[in-house]
Coordinates of N, CA and C in Angstrom, one line a residue:
I25 N 137.9 120.1 60.6 CA 137.2 119.1 61.2 C 136.7 119.5 62.5
G26 N 137.5 120.1 63.3 CA 137.1 120.8 64.5 C 135.9 121.7 64.5
M27 N 135.9 122.4 63.5 CA 134.8 123.4 63.5 C 133.5 122.7 63.1
L28 N 133.5 121.5 62.3 CA 132.4 120.8 62.0 C 131.9 120.0 63.1
A29 N 132.8 119.6 64.0 CA 132.5 118.8 65.1 C 131.4 119.6 66.1
G30 N 131.9 121.0 66.2 CA 131.2 121.9 66.9 C 129.7 122.2 66.5
C31 N 129.5 121.7 65.1 CA 128.1 122.1 64.5 C 127.2 120.8 64.8
Y32 N 127.7 119.7 65.3 CA 126.9 118.4 65.3 C 125.7 118.7 66.2
K33 N 124.6 118.2 65.5 CA 123.3 118.4 66.3 C 122.6 116.9 66.1
P34 N 122.6 116.4 67.4 CA 122.1 115.0 67.1 C 120.6 114.9 66.6
E35 N 119.8 116.0 66.9 CA 118.4 115.9 66.5 C 118.3 116.0 65.0
L36 N 119.4 116.4 64.3 CA 119.3 116.4 62.9 C 119.6 114.9 62.2
E37 N 120.0 114.0 63.1 CA 120.2 112.6 62.5 C 118.8 112.2 62.2
I38 N 118.8 111.2 61.3 CA 117.4 110.6 60.9 C 117.1 109.6 61.9
M39 N 116.0 110.1 62.5 CA 115.4 109.4 63.7 C 114.2 108.5 63.1
A40 N 114.0 107.4 63.9 CA 113.1 106.3 63.5 C 111.7 106.9 63.5
A41 N 110.9 106.6 62.8 CA 109.4 107.2 62.7 C 108.8 106.6 64.3
P42 N 107.9 107.3 64.8 CA 107.5 107.1 66.3 C 106.9 105.5 66.3
E43 N 106.4 105.1 65.3 CA 105.9 103.6 65.3 C 107.0 102.7 65.1
D44 N 108.3 103.1 64.8 CA 109.3 102.1 64.5 C 110.4 102.3 65.7
V45 N 110.2 103.2 66.8 CA 111.2 103.1 67.9 C 111.0 101.8 68.7
V46 N 112.1 101.4 69.1 CA 112.0 100.1 69.9 C 112.2 100.6 71.3
P47 N 111.2 100.1 72.1 CA 111.3 100.6 73.6 C 112.2 99.7 74.3
P48 N 112.8 100.3 75.5 CA 113.5 99.4 76.4 C 112.8 98.2 76.7
T49 N 113.5 97.2 77.2 CA 112.8 96.0 77.8 C 113.4 95.8 79.2
I50 N 112.7 95.7 80.4 CA 113.3 95.5 81.6 C 113.7 94.0 81.7
E51 N 114.9 93.8 82.1 CA 115.3 92.4 82.5 C 114.6 91.8 83.8
A52 N 114.4 90.6 83.8 CA 113.8 90.0 84.8 C 114.5 90.2 86.2
F53 N 113.9 90.5 87.2 CA 114.3 90.5 88.6 C 113.3 89.8 89.6
N54 N 114.0 89.6 90.8 CA 113.2 88.8 91.7 C 112.2 89.7 92.3
D55 N 111.1 89.1 92.9 CA 110.2 89.8 93.9 C 111.0 90.5 95.0
L56 N 110.4 91.6 95.4 CA 111.1 92.5 96.4 C 110.6 92.4 97.7
V57 N 111.2 91.3 98.6 CA 110.6 91.2 99.9 C 111.7 91.8 100.9
F58 N 111.1 93.0 101.6 CA 112.0 93.6 102.5 C 111.6 93.1 103.9
T59 N 113.0 92.9 104.6 CA 112.8 92.4 105.9 C 113.5 93.4 106.7
L60 N 113.6 93.3 108.2 CA 114.6 94.1 108.9 C 116.0 93.7 108.7
D61 N 116.2 92.4 108.3 CA 117.6 92.0 108.1 C 118.1 92.7 106.8
N62 N 117.4 92.6 105.9 CA 118.0 93.0 104.5 C 117.8 94.5 104.1
V63 N 116.9 95.2 104.9 CA 116.5 96.5 104.3 C 117.8 97.6 104.5
A64 N 118.6 97.4 105.5 CA 119.6 98.3 105.7 C 120.8 98.1 105.0
E65 N 121.1 96.9 104.5 CA 122.4 96.4 104.1 C 122.4 96.2 102.5
K66 N 121.3 95.8 101.9 CA 121.4 95.4 100.4 C 121.0 96.4 99.5
T67 N 121.3 96.1 98.1 CA 120.8 97.0 97.2 C 120.0 96.3 96.0
T68 N 119.4 96.7 95.2 CA 118.5 96.1 94.2 C 119.1 96.7 92.8
N69 N 119.4 96.0 92.0 CA 120.0 96.4 90.5 C 118.7 96.2 89.7
L70 N 118.5 97.2 88.9 CA 117.5 97.1 87.8 C 118.2 97.4 86.5
N71 N 118.1 96.6 85.5 CA 118.7 96.5 84.2 C 117.5 96.5 83.1
W72 N 117.9 97.1 81.9 CA 117.1 97.1 80.9 C 117.8 97.2 79.5
S73 N 117.3 96.8 78.5 CA 117.8 97.1 77.1 C 117.6 98.5 76.7
P74 N 118.6 99.0 75.8 CA 118.4 100.4 75.5 C 117.3 100.8 74.4
V75 N 116.7 101.8 74.6 CA 115.7 102.1 73.6 C 116.3 102.5 72.4
D76 N 115.9 102.2 71.1 CA 116.2 102.6 69.8 C 115.5 103.3 69.0
Y77 N 116.1 104.8 69.0 CA 115.3 105.8 68.2 C 115.8 105.6 66.7
G78 N 116.7 104.7 66.4 CA 117.2 104.6 65.0 C 118.5 105.4 64.8
A79 N 118.9 106.2 65.9 CA 120.1 107.1 65.7 C 120.9 107.1 67.3
R80 N 122.0 107.3 67.3 CA 122.8 107.3 68.5 C 122.5 108.7 69.2
V81 N 121.8 108.6 70.2 CA 121.2 109.7 71.0 C 121.5 109.4 72.4
E82 N 121.7 110.7 73.2 CA 121.6 110.4 74.7 C 120.2 110.4 75.3
I83 N 120.0 109.4 76.0 CA 118.5 109.2 76.5 C 118.5 109.4 78.0
D84 N 117.4 110.0 78.2 CA 117.0 110.1 79.8 C 116.2 109.1 80.1
Y85 N 116.4 108.3 80.8 CA 115.7 107.0 81.5 C 115.2 107.3 82.7
A86 N 114.1 106.8 83.0 CA 113.4 106.9 84.4 C 112.9 105.5 84.8
I87 N 112.7 105.2 85.9 CA 112.0 104.0 86.4 C 110.7 104.6 86.9
E88 N 109.5 104.1 86.6 CA 108.2 104.5 86.9 C 107.5 103.2 87.4
V89 N 106.6 103.5 88.4 CA 105.9 102.3 88.9 C 104.4 102.7 89.2
C90 N 103.6 101.7 89.3 CA 102.1 102.0 89.6 C 101.6 100.6 90.0
L91 N 100.6 100.7 90.8 CA 99.7 99.4 91.0 C 99.1 99.0 89.7
P92 N 98.7 97.7 89.6 CA 98.0 97.3 88.4 C 96.7 98.1 88.2
G93 N 96.4 98.6 86.9 CA 95.1 99.2 86.7 C 95.2 100.7 87.1
A94 N 96.2 101.2 87.7 CA 96.4 102.4 87.9 C 96.8 103.3 86.6
E95 N 96.1 104.6 86.5 CA 96.5 105.2 85.2 C 97.7 106.1 85.2
K96 N 98.0 106.5 86.5 CA 99.2 107.4 86.6 C 100.5 106.6 87.3
K97 N 101.6 106.7 86.6 CA 102.8 106.3 87.1 C 103.5 107.1 88.1
I98 N 104.3 106.5 88.9 CA 105.1 107.5 89.9 C 106.4 107.2 89.5
E99 N 107.3 108.2 89.3 CA 108.7 108.2 89.3 C 109.3 107.7 90.4
L100 N 110.2 106.6 90.4 CA 110.9 106.0 91.4 C 112.4 106.7 91.4
S101 N 112.7 106.7 90.1 CA 114.2 107.1 89.9 C 114.1 108.0 88.6
K102 N 114.9 109.0 88.3 CA 115.0 109.5 87.1 C 116.4 110.3 86.6
G103 N 116.6 110.7 85.6 CA 117.7 111.3 85.1 C 118.9 110.3 85.0
I104 N 118.5 109.0 84.6 CA 119.5 108.0 84.4 C 120.0 108.0 82.9
H105 N 121.2 107.9 82.7 CA 121.7 107.9 81.3 C 122.3 106.6 80.9
K106 N 122.1 105.6 81.5 CA 122.6 104.3 81.2 C 121.5 103.3 81.3
T107 N 121.8 102.0 81.1 CA 120.7 101.0 81.1 C 120.7 100.1 82.3
T108 N 121.1 100.9 83.4 CA 121.1 100.1 84.7 C 121.0 101.1 85.8
T109 N 120.5 100.7 87.0 CA 120.6 101.6 88.1 C 120.5 100.7 89.4
E110 N 121.1 101.3 90.3 CA 121.1 100.6 91.7 C 120.3 101.5 92.6
L111 N 119.5 100.8 93.4 CA 118.8 101.5 94.5 C 119.1 100.7 95.8
T112 N 119.0 101.4 97.1 CA 119.2 100.7 98.2 C 117.9 100.2 98.6
N113 N 117.9 98.9 99.3 CA 116.7 98.4 99.9 C 116.0 99.4 100.6
A114 N 116.6 100.2 101.5 CA 116.1 101.2 102.4 C 115.3 102.2 101.5
E115 N 115.9 102.7 100.3 CA 115.1 103.6 99.5 C 113.9 103.1 99.0
L116 N 114.1 101.8 98.4 CA 112.9 101.2 97.7 C 111.8 100.9 98.8
N117 N 112.2 100.3 100.0 CA 111.1 100.0 101.0 C 110.4 101.4 101.4
A118 N 111.1 102.4 101.7 CA 110.5 103.6 102.0 C 109.6 104.1 101.0
F119 N 110.0 104.1 99.7 CA 109.1 104.4 98.5 C 107.9 103.8 98.6
F120 N 108.0 102.4 98.5 CA 106.8 101.6 98.5 C 105.9 101.7 99.6
R121 N 106.6 101.8 100.8 CA 105.8 101.9 101.9 C 105.1 103.2 102.2
Y122 N 105.8 104.2 102.0 CA 105.4 105.6 102.3 C 104.9 106.3 101.2
T123 N 105.4 106.3 100.0 CA 104.9 106.9 99.0 C 103.8 106.4 98.2
M124 N 103.9 105.1 98.0 CA 102.9 104.3 97.4 C 101.7 103.8 98.5
G125 N 102.1 103.7 99.8 CA 101.2 103.2 100.6 C 101.1 101.8 100.8
I126 N 102.0 101.0 100.3 CA 101.9 99.7 100.4 C 101.9 99.1 101.7
P127 N 101.0 98.2 102.3 CA 101.0 98.1 103.8 C 102.2 97.1 104.1
A128 N 102.8 97.1 105.2 CA 103.8 96.2 105.6 C 103.4 94.9 105.8
A129 N 104.3 94.0 105.4 CA 104.0 92.5 105.4 C 102.9 91.9 104.7
Q130 N 102.5 92.7 103.5 CA 101.5 92.4 102.6 C 102.0 92.2 101.3
A131 N 102.2 91.1 100.7 CA 102.8 91.2 99.2 C 101.7 91.8 98.4
T132 N 102.3 92.8 97.6 CA 101.4 93.5 96.7 C 102.1 93.6 95.2
E133 N 101.2 93.4 94.2 CA 101.8 93.4 92.9 C 102.0 94.9 92.3
V134 N 103.2 95.1 91.8 CA 103.6 96.5 91.3 C 104.1 96.3 89.9
E135 N 103.6 97.2 89.1 CA 104.3 97.4 87.8 C 105.3 98.2 87.6
F136 N 106.4 97.6 87.1 CA 107.7 98.6 86.9 C 107.7 98.9 85.4
Y137 N 108.0 100.0 85.2 CA 108.3 100.4 83.7 C 109.7 101.2 83.5
V138 N 110.3 101.1 82.5 CA 111.2 102.1 82.2 C 110.7 103.1 81.0
S139 N 111.0 104.3 81.3 CA 110.6 105.3 80.3 C 111.9 105.7 79.8
A140 N 111.8 106.2 78.4 CA 113.0 106.8 77.8 C 112.3 108.1 77.1
K141 N 113.3 109.3 77.1 CA 112.8 110.5 76.8 C 114.1 111.0 75.9
F142 N 113.9 111.6 74.8 CA 115.0 112.1 74.0 C 114.3 113.5 73.6
L143 N 115.2 114.6 74.1 CA 114.6 116.0 73.7 C 113.2 116.2 73.9
N144 N 112.7 116.6 72.9 CA 111.0 117.0 73.0 C 110.1 116.0 72.5
Y145 N 110.8 114.6 72.0 CA 110.0 113.5 71.5 C 109.1 112.9 72.9
E146 N 108.1 112.4 72.3 CA 107.2 111.8 73.3 C 108.0 110.6 74.2
K147 N 107.7 110.3 75.3 CA 108.3 109.3 76.2 C 107.8 108.0 75.6
V148 N 108.8 107.1 75.6 CA 108.6 105.6 75.2 C 108.7 104.8 76.4
Y149 N 107.7 103.9 76.5 CA 107.6 103.1 77.6 C 108.0 101.6 77.5
S150 N 108.7 101.1 78.5 CA 108.9 99.6 78.1 C 107.4 99.0 78.5
A151 N 107.4 97.5 78.1 CA 106.2 96.8 78.8 C 106.2 96.7 80.4
P152 N 105.3 96.6 81.0 CA 105.3 96.6 82.4 C 106.0 95.2 82.8
R153 N 106.8 95.2 83.9 CA 107.4 94.0 84.5 C 106.7 93.9 85.9
K154 N 105.8 93.1 86.0 CA 105.2 92.9 87.4 C 106.0 92.2 88.4
V155 N 106.0 92.8 89.5 CA 106.8 92.4 90.6 C 106.1 92.3 91.9
S156 N 106.2 91.3 92.8 CA 105.5 91.4 94.1 C 106.4 92.0 95.1
V157 N 105.8 93.0 95.8 CA 106.6 93.9 96.7 C 106.0 93.7 98.0
T158 N 106.9 93.3 99.0 CA 106.5 93.2 100.4 C 107.3 94.2 101.3
T159 N 106.8 95.2 101.8 CA 107.4 96.2 102.5 C 107.5 95.7 104.1
V160 N 108.4 96.4 104.8 CA 108.4 96.3 106.2 C 108.5 97.7 106.9
D161 N 108.1 97.8 108.2 CA 108.0 98.8 108.9 C 109.4 98.7 109.7
P162 N 110.2 99.9 109.8 CA 111.4 99.8 110.6 C 111.1 99.7 112.1
Q163 N 111.9 98.8 112.7 CA 111.8 98.9 114.2 C 111.9 100.2 115.0
A164 N 111.1 100.7 115.6 CA 111.2 102.0 116.1 C 112.1 102.1 117.4
P165 N 112.8 102.9 117.7 CA 113.9 103.0 118.7 C 113.0 102.9 120.0
V166 N 113.5 102.1 120.9 CA 112.9 101.9 122.2 C 113.5 102.6 123.2
L167 N 112.7 103.4 124.0 CA 113.2 104.2 125.1 C 112.8 103.7 126.5
S168 N 113.8 103.5 127.3 CA 113.5 102.8 128.6 C 113.8 104.0 129.7
Y169 N 112.9 104.1 130.6 CA 113.0 105.2 131.7 C 113.1 104.4 133.1
T170 N 113.9 104.8 133.9 CA 114.3 104.1 135.1 C 113.5 105.1 136.3
G171 N 112.9 106.3 135.9 CA 112.2 106.8 137.0 C 113.0 108.1 137.5
G172 N 112.3 109.0 138.1 CA 113.0 110.4 138.6 C 112.9 111.3 137.6
A173 N 113.2 112.7 137.9 CA 113.3 113.7 136.9 C 114.5 113.4 135.9
I174 N 114.1 113.7 134.6 CA 115.4 113.5 133.5 C 115.9 114.9 133.4
E175 N 117.2 114.6 133.6 CA 118.1 115.9 133.4 C 119.1 115.4 132.4
I176 N 119.1 116.1 131.2 CA 120.0 115.6 130.2 C 121.1 116.8 130.0
N177 N 122.4 116.4 130.2 CA 123.3 117.5 130.1 C 124.6 116.7 129.6
A178 N 125.5 117.4 129.1 CA 126.6 116.8 128.5 C 127.3 115.8 129.4
E179 N 127.5 116.1 130.7 CA 128.3 115.3 131.7 C 127.5 113.9 131.8
N180 N 126.1 113.8 132.1 CA 125.5 112.5 132.5 C 125.3 111.8 131.2
V181 N 125.1 112.4 130.1 CA 124.9 111.6 128.9 C 126.4 111.1 128.5
A182 N 127.4 111.9 128.5 CA 128.7 111.4 128.1 C 129.2 110.5 129.1
G183 N 128.9 110.6 130.3 CA 129.3 109.6 131.4 C 128.4 108.3 131.6
G184 N 127.5 108.3 130.7 CA 126.4 107.2 130.8 C 125.6 107.1 132.0
K185 N 125.4 108.3 132.8 CA 124.6 108.4 134.0 C 123.1 108.7 133.8
A186 N 122.7 109.0 132.7 CA 121.4 109.3 132.5 C 120.4 108.4 132.8
P187 N 119.3 108.5 133.3 CA 118.4 107.6 133.8 C 117.5 106.9 132.8
F188 N 118.1 106.8 131.7 CA 117.1 106.2 130.6 C 118.3 105.5 129.5
S189 N 117.9 104.7 128.6 CA 118.7 104.2 127.7 C 117.8 104.0 126.5
W190 N 118.4 103.7 125.2 CA 117.6 103.6 124.1 C 118.2 102.6 123.2
T191 N 117.6 102.0 122.3 CA 118.2 101.1 121.3 C 117.9 101.8 120.1
P192 N 118.8 102.0 119.1 CA 118.5 102.8 117.9 C 117.6 102.1 116.9
A193 N 117.0 102.7 116.0 CA 116.2 102.0 115.0 C 117.1 101.0 114.2
V194 N 116.5 100.2 113.5 CA 117.1 99.3 112.7 C 117.8 99.7 111.5
Y195 N 117.3 100.6 111.0 CA 118.1 101.6 109.9 C 117.6 103.0 110.0
S196 N 118.7 103.9 109.7 CA 118.5 105.3 109.9 C 119.3 106.1 108.9
N197 N 119.3 105.7 107.7 CA 119.9 106.4 106.7 C 118.9 107.5 106.1
N198 N 118.3 108.4 106.7 CA 117.6 109.4 106.5 C 116.3 109.0 105.6
I199 N 116.0 107.7 105.8 CA 114.9 107.2 105.1 C 113.8 106.8 106.1
A200 N 114.2 106.2 107.3 CA 113.1 105.8 108.4 C 113.9 105.7 109.7
M201 N 113.4 105.8 110.8 CA 114.0 105.6 112.0 C 113.0 105.2 113.0

């Protein structure tokens, strides 16, 4: 039996015909409204039903998004091998604000898709889930200067004697600052 298990090839299982493959279905989730208060701390979970190729196989899922009417989808997250993923609000806000160019403080409809891929078979897509997305620009650091020449060295910075101060950005986890 051990020798037979080593010969198992999932692509040899009887697969559903392409027209019989049941695509994933995205579970409902709320509109995404990012604010300075929630962008740094919260996460968003996306869940979907599994694709059914008619056989048990390992699927590569991806989350893809686009604006309504756009022909090309943009990958938000890929290489997922389960039917759920968690993304931070900072990641999502940065993606929608800077990759997709959604203006801050303007609700914009976005279509979410789950794509499923098995070996060299064609991708299977869920029906779109339309969600309103409102992005936020992070609060930029504020630099205050009290005059005179600025000399920065370990002593005056460590001792708090530098002639300036600053407030950090609202969030700074390598997404925006």
